[in-house]
Amino acid sequence: MDTFSYDAWDRLLVEVVAEDGKVDYERLAARGALLKEFVAGLDAASPDSRPELFGSEEDELAYWINAYNAFTLDAIVDEYPIRSVWKTRDGRFFQRRRHIAGGASLSLDDIEHEILRSDFAEPRIHFAINCGANGCPAVRPSAYRGEGLRDTLRQATEAFLANPWNCRVDHEAGKIFISRIFRMYAEDFAGGAGSTEKYRRGVLGFVAEHTGLDAERIAAYEVVYNTYDWGLNDTHRDPNIGPITFHEPVEHFAEADGELRELHLYEGNFCNRDCSWCTIQGSPDGWYQAYTPEVLDQALDSLAADGNLKFYGGEPTLHTPETVAAMRYVRERGFAGLITVFSNGIQAEKLISILESDPKSEAVLNYSIYHGRDAKPMPRYARDRLEEWARENPNRIFQGYKVLFHAGGGAEQEFDRDRESEYHGMGNRCLRCFPVLTTKGRFHACPFAAEVDSPHFDLGAVGTKSETVFGNYRSFLRWVDEELDPAAAARGVSSCEMCHRHLAELPVPEFAG
Ligand code: SF4
Ligand code: SF4
């Protein structure tokens, strides 16, 4: 029987893949003809267009894994030299560029999400496909083949998890540090678990199965998801992760959850800066109200005890003693989860003192102020001090993303391609953030819109039962799906802009009192 040929792909991989699984992109560019030969072969046949070449499900799966990896290399070579797949000419690397497989035009996202993840119940694909980042699994120096594929995938998974950068256990501290891949695709590893706790257990079960770790021993361990290194997996470039990496939220809404996994605490928009694009219009003329026991008790009541509590304003370091006292208050009353503080970092020592007051806290700096792009930079000494502290205390200080949200002051900003969420592959629909409890005692559905006083965002107040707040939050998410996002798309604006300019046109979500 005729089979699909991987000869050109095999010959190429052996030449360009280094021992550590990185890619020699200069050599790859020089061997462009071989890459094009294989890409032309992918164009000529796929399991859809020539099923007779693929005798088993494994043959089909091997084709799509190889196709994903080859198309990734092909797209990178066209852009090279680049430092990351997020730095391509017009962004949206995974969505924009089209590739032809068996005559069908597909993006990398189409192959990953619509084919590999949808058609094959095989979570171990995540340790075989490579999107050109240092955080990805090593590139295999030969083609994947249908024969023996499940064993090959098992070996790839075990090799990935054997690297301490991807999986490290601290038995003494009861913590397991694993790749962010397990966060990004939790449902693939845990099945349709539906709730945050079940996802966690499913992921730990998968890790135990592929590492030899005792599943029961690690079942109660805290899971820490490592930073994902998006730097290009280029043999000509050493990984260079600065001391302050990008921040990723650890909590996501799961349909079967019964309580909030994350809550923002908002103390007002009083700030020592007045950034024109600030979503809550922070400024020295803004308002501030201190935390009260009633507000903090309500937060404790509404949030999962191991969830994520996020302090923001305004600028929390302008009220450092109050912020530290509020953090201490929730700890003394049993809050065991992560505390995140959003800060502009200008008062570096004060921010560090907040972090040092609580070992399970982290800070997120504003991208523009940290880098001095589109904003006055933070003072040099503050930046140096924060980087020095971050180097000594890994995973405690992060930076936010570059994206400008057209919310609050941002709604007035001109379109700027390099700062648009669309350009950075985040789309321009609602971010579906977790809600806010303000120090005025109100639950608001969106941290970006905290200064928009409208019944559309009113989830309740201090005294509202936590089940009611949670139910209202669910209603809000339904309203986003059914009303907000479709209305924004129809008008041709981002959903944030819709909230900030045209909210009155939309019906109010059905909230319980
Ligand atoms: S973006 Fe941050 S630093 Fe700038 S005004 Fe708003 S709260 Fe202040
Ligand atoms: S679309 Fe509206 S609710 Fe969603 S993140 Fe933007 S401002 Fe918030």
PDB file of C-alpha atoms in Angstrom, residues 378-491:
ATOM      1  CA  MET A 378       9.656  54.523  36.150  1.00  0.00           C
ATOM      2  CA  PRO A 379      12.780  56.060  37.740  1.00  0.00           C
ATOM      3  CA  ARG A 380      15.936  54.125  36.930  1.00  0.00           C
ATOM      4  CA  TYR A 381      16.685  53.366  40.580  1.00  0.00           C
ATOM      5  CA  ALA A 382      13.185  51.924  41.053  1.00  0.00           C
ATOM      6  CA  ARG A 383      13.573  49.669  38.043  1.00  0.00           C
ATOM      7  CA  ASP A 384      17.037  48.504  39.151  1.00  0.00           C
ATOM      8  CA  ARG A 385      15.829  47.829  42.680  1.00  0.00           C
ATOM      9  CA  LEU A 386      12.793  45.845  41.540  1.00  0.00           C
ATOM     10  CA  GLU A 387      14.869  43.789  39.109  1.00  0.00           C
ATOM     11  CA  GLU A 388      17.452  43.092  41.791  1.00  0.00           C
ATOM     12  CA  TRP A 389      14.735  41.918  44.195  1.00  0.00           C
ATOM     13  CA  ALA A 390      13.009  39.897  41.457  1.00  0.00           C
ATOM     14  CA  ARG A 391      16.272  38.137  40.654  1.00  0.00           C
ATOM     15  CA  GLU A 392      16.621  37.082  44.303  1.00  0.00           C
ATOM     16  CA  ASN A 393      12.924  36.209  44.566  1.00  0.00           C
ATOM     17  CA  PRO A 394      11.870  34.430  41.364  1.00  0.00           C
ATOM     18  CA  ASN A 395       8.209  34.412  40.346  1.00  0.00           C
ATOM     19  CA  ARG A 396       7.253  37.267  42.647  1.00  0.00           C
ATOM     20  CA  ILE A 397       7.338  40.308  40.335  1.00  0.00           C
ATOM     21  CA  PHE A 398       5.903  40.230  36.818  1.00  0.00           C
ATOM     22  CA  GLN A 399       5.021  42.698  34.100  1.00  0.00           C
ATOM     23  CA  GLY A 400       1.661  43.034  32.389  1.00  0.00           C
ATOM     24  CA  TYR A 401       1.245  42.748  28.645  1.00  0.00           C
ATOM     25  CA  LYS A 402       1.690  45.591  26.198  1.00  0.00           C
ATOM     26  CA  VAL A 403      -1.929  45.564  25.121  1.00  0.00           C
ATOM     27  CA  LEU A 404      -4.025  48.730  25.246  1.00  0.00           C
ATOM     28  CA  PHE A 405      -7.639  48.100  26.209  1.00  0.00           C
ATOM     29  CA  HIS A 406     -10.155  50.527  24.798  1.00  0.00           C
ATOM     30  CA  ALA A 407     -11.749  50.939  28.177  1.00  0.00           C
ATOM     31  CA  GLY A 408     -11.889  54.056  30.386  1.00  0.00           C
ATOM     32  CA  GLY A 409      -9.204  56.457  29.177  1.00  0.00           C
ATOM     33  CA  GLY A 410      -8.213  53.784  26.661  1.00  0.00           C
ATOM     34  CA  ALA A 411     -11.568  54.205  24.884  1.00  0.00           C
ATOM     35  CA  GLU A 412     -10.379  57.642  23.751  1.00  0.00           C
ATOM     36  CA  GLN A 413      -7.083  56.353  22.373  1.00  0.00           C
ATOM     37  CA  GLU A 414      -6.298  56.139  18.689  1.00  0.00           C
ATOM     38  CA  PHE A 415      -5.962  52.697  17.154  1.00  0.00           C
ATOM     39  CA  ASP A 416      -2.287  51.688  17.449  1.00  0.00           C
ATOM     40  CA  ARG A 417      -1.600  48.360  15.778  1.00  0.00           C
ATOM     41  CA  ASP A 418       1.341  47.417  17.975  1.00  0.00           C
ATOM     42  CA  ARG A 419      -0.750  47.849  21.130  1.00  0.00           C
ATOM     43  CA  GLU A 420      -3.984  46.273  19.918  1.00  0.00           C
ATOM     44  CA  SER A 421      -5.160  43.050  21.552  1.00  0.00           C
ATOM     45  CA  GLU A 422      -6.142  41.782  18.091  1.00  0.00           C
ATOM     46  CA  TYR A 423      -2.539  42.173  16.901  1.00  0.00           C
ATOM     47  CA  HIS A 424      -1.307  40.224  19.911  1.00  0.00           C
ATOM     48  CA  GLY A 425      -3.623  37.307  19.174  1.00  0.00           C
ATOM     49  CA  MET A 426      -6.025  38.088  22.047  1.00  0.00           C
ATOM     50  CA  GLY A 427      -8.978  39.069  19.873  1.00  0.00           C
ATOM     51  CA  ASN A 428     -11.030  42.148  20.727  1.00  0.00           C
ATOM     52  CA  ARG A 429     -13.979  40.605  22.503  1.00  0.00           C
ATOM     53  CA  CYS A 430     -14.652  40.792  26.256  1.00  0.00           C
ATOM     54  CA  LEU A 431     -11.874  39.373  28.419  1.00  0.00           C
ATOM     55  CA  ARG A 432     -14.375  37.831  30.862  1.00  0.00           C
ATOM     56  CA  CYS A 433     -12.382  38.939  33.890  1.00  0.00           C
ATOM     57  CA  PHE A 434     -13.355  37.926  37.390  1.00  0.00           C
ATOM     58  CA  PRO A 435     -15.338  40.589  39.269  1.00  0.00           C
ATOM     59  CA  VAL A 436     -14.377  43.382  41.629  1.00  0.00           C
ATOM     60  CA  LEU A 437     -15.342  44.302  45.165  1.00  0.00           C
ATOM     61  CA  THR A 438     -14.766  48.009  45.734  1.00  0.00           C
ATOM     62  CA  THR A 439     -13.934  49.588  49.074  1.00  0.00           C
ATOM     63  CA  LYS A 440     -17.286  51.385  48.707  1.00  0.00           C
ATOM     64  CA  GLY A 441     -18.783  47.944  49.235  1.00  0.00           C
ATOM     65  CA  ARG A 442     -20.086  47.262  45.709  1.00  0.00           C
ATOM     66  CA  PHE A 443     -19.534  44.198  43.543  1.00  0.00           C
ATOM     67  CA  HIS A 444     -18.725  45.285  40.003  1.00  0.00           C
ATOM     68  CA  ALA A 445     -18.551  42.823  37.112  1.00  0.00           C
ATOM     69  CA  CYS A 446     -15.380  44.167  35.457  1.00  0.00           C
ATOM     70  CA  PRO A 447     -12.069  45.511  36.817  1.00  0.00           C
ATOM     71  CA  PHE A 448     -11.517  47.578  33.650  1.00  0.00           C
ATOM     72  CA  ALA A 449     -14.893  49.245  33.953  1.00  0.00           C
ATOM     73  CA  ALA A 450     -14.810  49.782  37.727  1.00  0.00           C
ATOM     74  CA  GLU A 451     -15.400  53.500  37.218  1.00  0.00           C
ATOM     75  CA  VAL A 452     -18.458  52.907  35.035  1.00  0.00           C
ATOM     76  CA  ASP A 453     -21.449  53.110  37.331  1.00  0.00           C
ATOM     77  CA  SER A 454     -24.162  51.195  35.517  1.00  0.00           C
ATOM     78  CA  PRO A 455     -26.723  48.507  36.403  1.00  0.00           C
ATOM     79  CA  HIS A 456     -25.096  46.350  33.710  1.00  0.00           C
ATOM     80  CA  PHE A 457     -22.193  45.701  36.085  1.00  0.00           C
ATOM     81  CA  ASP A 458     -24.002  45.610  39.427  1.00  0.00           C
ATOM     82  CA  LEU A 459     -23.495  42.150  40.951  1.00  0.00           C
ATOM     83  CA  GLY A 460     -24.443  43.108  44.516  1.00  0.00           C
ATOM     84  CA  ALA A 461     -23.005  44.755  47.601  1.00  0.00           C
ATOM     85  CA  VAL A 462     -21.603  44.010  51.024  1.00  0.00           C
ATOM     86  CA  GLY A 463     -24.299  41.882  52.606  1.00  0.00           C
ATOM     87  CA  THR A 464     -25.333  40.128  49.376  1.00  0.00           C
ATOM     88  CA  LYS A 465     -25.087  36.360  49.767  1.00  0.00           C
ATOM     89  CA  SER A 466     -22.013  34.921  48.058  1.00  0.00           C
ATOM     90  CA  GLU A 467     -24.176  32.459  46.041  1.00  0.00           C
ATOM     91  CA  THR A 468     -26.153  35.407  44.710  1.00  0.00           C
ATOM     92  CA  VAL A 469     -22.986  37.286  43.730  1.00  0.00           C
ATOM     93  CA  PHE A 470     -21.681  34.171  41.991  1.00  0.00           C
ATOM     94  CA  GLY A 471     -25.012  33.580  40.243  1.00  0.00           C
ATOM     95  CA  ASN A 472     -25.036  37.204  39.068  1.00  0.00           C
ATOM     96  CA  TYR A 473     -21.518  36.802  37.751  1.00  0.00           C
ATOM     97  CA  ARG A 474     -22.702  33.805  35.713  1.00  0.00           C
ATOM     98  CA  SER A 475     -25.596  35.897  34.385  1.00  0.00           C
ATOM     99  CA  PHE A 476     -23.108  38.601  33.434  1.00  0.00           C
ATOM    100  CA  LEU A 477     -21.004  36.089  31.466  1.00  0.00           C
ATOM    101  CA  ARG A 478     -24.138  34.897  29.650  1.00  0.00           C
ATOM    102  CA  TRP A 479     -24.971  38.525  28.831  1.00  0.00           C
ATOM    103  CA  VAL A 480     -21.446  38.991  27.443  1.00  0.00           C
ATOM    104  CA  ASP A 481     -21.960  35.966  25.168  1.00  0.00           C
ATOM    105  CA  GLU A 482     -25.477  36.803  24.074  1.00  0.00           C
ATOM    106  CA  GLU A 483     -25.551  40.606  24.024  1.00  0.00           C
ATOM    107  CA  LEU A 484     -22.265  42.457  24.497  1.00  0.00           C
ATOM    108  CA  ASP A 485     -19.902  40.590  22.173  1.00  0.00           C
ATOM    109  CA  PRO A 486     -22.420  40.186  19.317  1.00  0.00           C
ATOM    110  CA  ALA A 487     -23.406  43.881  19.549  1.00  0.00           C
ATOM    111  CA  ALA A 488     -19.751  44.986  19.487  1.00  0.00           C
ATOM    112  CA  ALA A 489     -19.022  42.731  16.507  1.00  0.00           C
ATOM    113  CA  ALA A 490     -22.048  44.064  14.641  1.00  0.00           C
ATOM    114  CA  ARG A 491     -20.923  47.648  15.241  1.00  0.00           C
TER     115      ARG A 491
END
